Amino acid sequence: MRRVDGWRQNLGLKILSLVLALLLWSFVHGTKIVEREVSLPVRCVNLPDTLMLLADPPREARVVLSGAAQEFVLQHVWPKAELRLDLSRARIPVVRFSPGPSSVALGGFAHLTVVRVAEPVLVELPVGRRK
């Protein structure tokens, strides 16, 4: 009789432990690598002081990322992710830029991989001298 009572002792805690173990196992075991397209803000960096942009760059870029499906659920955790347009080599009258995976900064979020920049494929911005 004591054996049965020992098994029933803290039964709710044992069931809760089993449920949590199954959830953790399904989370780890069920990891799928997927590709998703996300929208990231565009930011221009390193424009020489003597030059200025005569038109606004695109506000957003569509980027294809690859990683575990769970990482995309946590998208709000990496708010510093952006597409950076390095304008250090800008020349008058137009700067042309073809953004690639190296142009994407994920803000230290290393669990995702940039596959490609879907849009914009080419950015053309008019440049003029600062007065």
Coordinates of N, CA and C in Angstrom, one line a residue, residues 1-106:
M1 N 0.8 -1.2 0.0 CA 0.0 0.0 0.0 C 0.9 1.3 0.0
R2 N 2.0 1.2 0.6 CA 2.9 2.4 0.7 C 3.4 2.7 -0.7
R3 N 3.7 1.7 -1.6 CA 4.2 2.0 -2.9 C 3.2 2.8 -3.7
V4 N 1.9 2.4 -3.7 CA 0.9 3.2 -4.4 C 0.8 4.6 -3.9
D5 N 0.9 4.8 -2.6 CA 0.8 6.1 -2.0 C 2.0 7.0 -2.4
G6 N 3.1 6.4 -2.5 CA 4.3 7.1 -2.9 C 4.2 7.6 -4.4
W7 N 3.6 6.8 -5.2 CA 3.5 7.1 -6.6 C 2.5 8.3 -6.7
R8 N 1.4 8.3 -5.9 CA 0.4 9.3 -6.0 C 0.8 10.6 -5.3
Q9 N 1.8 10.6 -4.6 CA 2.3 11.8 -3.9 C 2.8 12.8 -4.9
N10 N 2.4 14.0 -4.8 CA 2.7 15.1 -5.7 C 2.4 14.8 -7.2
L11 N 1.3 14.2 -7.4 CA 0.9 13.7 -8.7 C 0.7 14.9 -9.7
G12 N 0.2 16.0 -9.2 CA 0.0 17.2 -10.1 C 1.4 17.7 -10.5
L13 N 2.4 17.7 -9.6 CA 3.7 18.2 -10.0 C 4.4 17.3 -11.0
K14 N 4.1 16.0 -10.8 CA 4.7 15.0 -11.8 C 4.1 15.2 -13.2
I15 N 2.8 15.4 -13.2 CA 2.1 15.6 -14.5 C 2.6 16.9 -15.2
L16 N 2.7 17.9 -14.4 CA 3.2 19.2 -14.9 C 4.7 19.0 -15.5
S17 N 5.5 18.3 -14.7 CA 6.9 18.1 -15.2 C 6.9 17.3 -16.5
L18 N 6.0 16.3 -16.6 CA 6.0 15.5 -17.8 C 5.5 16.4 -19.0
V19 N 4.5 17.2 -18.8 CA 4.0 18.1 -19.9 C 5.1 19.1 -20.3
L20 N 5.8 19.7 -19.3 CA 6.9 20.6 -19.7 C 8.0 19.9 -20.4
A21 N 8.3 18.7 -20.0 CA 9.4 17.9 -20.7 C 9.0 17.7 -22.2
L22 N 7.7 17.3 -22.4 CA 7.2 17.0 -23.7 C 7.2 18.3 -24.6
L23 N 6.9 19.4 -24.0 CA 6.9 20.7 -24.7 C 8.3 21.1 -25.1
L24 N 9.3 20.9 -24.2 CA 10.6 21.2 -24.5 C 11.2 20.3 -25.5
W25 N 10.9 19.0 -25.5 CA 11.4 18.1 -26.5 C 10.8 18.5 -27.8
S26 N 9.5 18.8 -27.9 CA 8.9 19.1 -29.2 C 9.5 20.4 -29.8
F27 N 9.8 21.4 -28.9 CA 10.4 22.6 -29.3 C 11.8 22.4 -29.9
V28 N 12.6 21.6 -29.3 CA 14.0 21.3 -29.7 C 14.0 20.4 -30.9
H29 N 13.2 19.3 -30.8 CA 13.2 18.3 -31.9 C 12.5 18.8 -33.1
G30 N 11.5 19.6 -33.0 CA 10.8 20.1 -34.1 C 11.4 21.3 -34.8
T31 N 12.6 21.6 -34.6 CA 13.3 22.8 -35.2 C 13.4 22.5 -36.7
K32 N 12.8 23.4 -37.5 CA 12.9 23.3 -39.0 C 13.6 24.5 -39.4
I33 N 14.5 24.3 -40.4 CA 15.2 25.4 -41.1 C 14.3 25.9 -42.2
V34 N 13.9 27.2 -42.1 CA 13.0 27.7 -43.1 C 13.6 29.0 -43.7
E35 N 13.0 29.4 -44.8 CA 13.4 30.7 -45.4 C 12.1 31.6 -45.3
R36 N 12.3 32.8 -44.9 CA 11.2 33.8 -44.8 C 11.7 35.1 -45.3
E37 N 10.7 35.8 -45.9 CA 11.0 37.2 -46.4 C 10.5 38.1 -45.3
V38 N 11.3 39.0 -44.9 CA 11.0 40.0 -43.9 C 11.3 41.4 -44.5
S39 N 10.6 42.4 -43.9 CA 10.8 43.8 -44.3 C 11.7 44.5 -43.3
L40 N 12.8 45.1 -43.8 CA 13.7 45.8 -42.9 C 13.8 47.3 -43.3
P41 N 14.1 48.1 -42.4 CA 14.2 49.5 -42.7 C 15.6 49.7 -43.5
V42 N 15.6 50.7 -44.3 CA 16.9 51.1 -45.1 C 17.5 52.3 -44.4
R43 N 18.8 52.2 -44.2 CA 19.5 53.4 -43.6 C 20.8 53.7 -44.5
C44 N 21.0 54.9 -44.8 CA 22.2 55.3 -45.5 C 23.2 55.7 -44.5
V45 N 24.4 55.2 -44.8 CA 25.6 55.5 -43.9 C 26.8 55.9 -44.7
N46 N 27.7 56.6 -44.0 CA 29.0 57.0 -44.6 C 28.9 57.9 -45.8
L47 N 27.9 58.8 -45.9 CA 27.9 59.8 -47.0 C 28.9 60.8 -46.7
P48 N 29.8 61.2 -47.6 CA 30.8 62.2 -47.4 C 30.1 63.5 -47.0
D49 N 30.8 64.3 -46.2 CA 30.3 65.6 -45.7 C 30.1 66.6 -46.8
T50 N 30.8 66.5 -47.9 CA 30.7 67.4 -49.0 C 29.5 67.1 -49.9
L51 N 28.9 66.0 -49.7 CA 27.8 65.6 -50.6 C 26.5 65.5 -49.9
M52 N 25.4 65.5 -50.6 CA 24.0 65.4 -50.1 C 23.2 64.6 -51.0
L53 N 22.2 63.9 -50.5 CA 21.3 63.1 -51.3 C 20.2 64.1 -51.8
L54 N 19.8 64.0 -53.1 CA 18.8 64.9 -53.6 C 17.5 64.2 -53.7
A55 N 17.4 62.9 -53.3 CA 16.1 62.2 -53.2 C 16.2 61.2 -52.0
D56 N 15.0 60.9 -51.5 CA 15.0 60.0 -50.4 C 15.2 58.5 -50.9
P57 N 16.0 57.8 -50.1 CA 16.2 56.4 -50.4 C 14.9 55.6 -50.1
P58 N 14.8 54.4 -50.5 CA 13.6 53.6 -50.2 C 13.5 53.4 -48.7
R59 N 12.3 53.4 -48.2 CA 12.1 53.2 -46.7 C 12.4 51.8 -46.2
E60 N 12.0 50.8 -47.0 CA 12.1 49.4 -46.6 C 12.7 48.6 -47.7
A61 N 13.3 47.5 -47.2 CA 13.8 46.5 -48.2 C 13.2 45.1 -47.8
R62 N 13.0 44.3 -48.8 CA 12.6 42.9 -48.5 C 13.8 42.0 -48.6
V63 N 14.0 41.3 -47.5 CA 15.2 40.5 -47.4 C 14.8 39.0 -47.0
V64 N 15.4 38.1 -47.7 CA 15.1 36.7 -47.4 C 16.1 36.2 -46.4
L65 N 15.6 35.7 -45.3 CA 16.4 35.1 -44.2 C 16.2 33.6 -44.0
S66 N 17.2 32.9 -43.6 CA 17.1 31.5 -43.3 C 17.5 31.2 -41.9
G67 N 16.7 30.3 -41.3 CA 17.0 30.0 -39.9 C 15.9 29.1 -39.3
A68 N 16.0 28.8 -38.0 CA 15.0 28.0 -37.4 C 13.7 28.7 -37.3
A69 N 12.6 28.0 -37.5 CA 11.3 28.6 -37.5 C 11.0 29.4 -36.2
Q70 N 11.5 28.9 -35.1 CA 11.2 29.6 -33.9 C 11.9 31.0 -33.8
E71 N 13.0 31.2 -34.5 CA 13.7 32.5 -34.5 C 12.8 33.6 -35.1
F72 N 12.0 33.2 -36.1 CA 11.1 34.2 -36.7 C 10.0 34.7 -35.8
V73 N 9.6 33.8 -34.9 CA 8.6 34.2 -33.9 C 9.2 35.3 -33.0
L74 N 10.5 35.3 -32.8 CA 11.1 36.3 -31.9 C 11.6 37.5 -32.7
Q75 N 10.9 37.8 -33.8 CA 11.4 38.9 -34.7 C 11.4 40.3 -34.0
H76 N 10.5 40.5 -33.0 CA 10.5 41.7 -32.3 C 11.7 41.9 -31.4
V77 N 12.5 40.8 -31.2 CA 13.6 40.9 -30.3 C 14.8 41.5 -31.0
W78 N 14.8 41.5 -32.4 CA 15.9 42.1 -33.1 C 15.5 43.4 -33.8
P79 N 15.2 44.4 -33.1 CA 14.7 45.6 -33.7 C 15.8 46.4 -34.4
K80 N 17.0 46.1 -34.2 CA 18.1 46.9 -34.8 C 18.5 46.4 -36.2
A81 N 17.8 45.4 -36.7 CA 18.1 44.9 -38.0 C 17.7 45.9 -39.1
E82 N 18.6 46.0 -40.1 CA 18.4 47.0 -41.1 C 19.3 46.7 -42.3
L83 N 18.9 47.3 -43.5 CA 19.7 47.2 -44.7 C 20.5 48.5 -44.7
R84 N 21.8 48.4 -44.7 CA 22.6 49.6 -44.8 C 23.2 49.9 -46.2
L85 N 23.0 51.1 -46.6 CA 23.5 51.5 -47.9 C 24.8 52.3 -47.6
D86 N 25.9 51.7 -47.9 CA 27.2 52.4 -47.7 C 27.5 53.4 -48.8
L87 N 27.4 54.6 -48.5 CA 27.5 55.7 -49.6 C 28.9 56.3 -49.5
S88 N 29.9 55.7 -49.0 CA 31.2 56.2 -48.8 C 31.9 56.5 -50.2
R89 N 31.5 55.7 -51.2 CA 32.0 55.9 -52.6 C 31.1 56.7 -53.5
A90 N 30.2 57.4 -52.9 CA 29.2 58.2 -53.7 C 29.9 59.3 -54.5
R91 N 29.5 59.4 -55.8 CA 30.0 60.5 -56.7 C 28.9 61.2 -57.3
I92 N 29.1 62.4 -57.7 CA 28.1 63.2 -58.4 C 28.0 62.7 -59.9
P93 N 26.9 62.5 -60.5 CA 25.5 63.0 -60.2 C 24.7 61.9 -59.5
V94 N 25.1 60.6 -59.7 CA 24.2 59.5 -59.2 C 25.1 58.4 -58.5
V95 N 24.5 57.9 -57.4 CA 25.2 56.8 -56.8 C 24.3 55.6 -57.0
R96 N 24.9 54.5 -57.5 CA 24.2 53.2 -57.8 C 24.7 52.2 -56.8
F97 N 23.8 51.5 -56.2 CA 24.1 50.6 -55.2 C 23.3 49.3 -55.4
S98 N 23.9 48.2 -55.4 CA 23.2 46.9 -55.5 C 23.4 46.2 -54.2
P99 N 22.4 46.2 -53.3 CA 22.6 45.7 -52.0 C 22.6 44.1 -52.0
G100 N 23.5 43.6 -51.2 CA 23.6 42.1 -51.1 C 23.5 41.7 -49.7
P101 N 23.7 40.4 -49.4 CA 23.6 39.9 -48.0 C 24.6 40.6 -47.1
S102 N 25.7 41.1 -47.6 CA 26.7 41.8 -46.7 C 26.2 43.2 -46.3
S103 N 25.2 43.7 -46.9 CA 24.6 45.0 -46.6 C 23.6 44.9 -45.5
V104 N 23.2 43.7 -45.1 CA 22.2 43.5 -44.1 C 22.9 43.4 -42.7
A105 N 22.5 44.2 -41.8 CA 22.9 44.1 -40.4 C 21.8 43.6 -39.5
L106 N 22.0 42.5 -38.9 CA 20.9 41.9 -38.1 C 21.0 42.3 -36.6

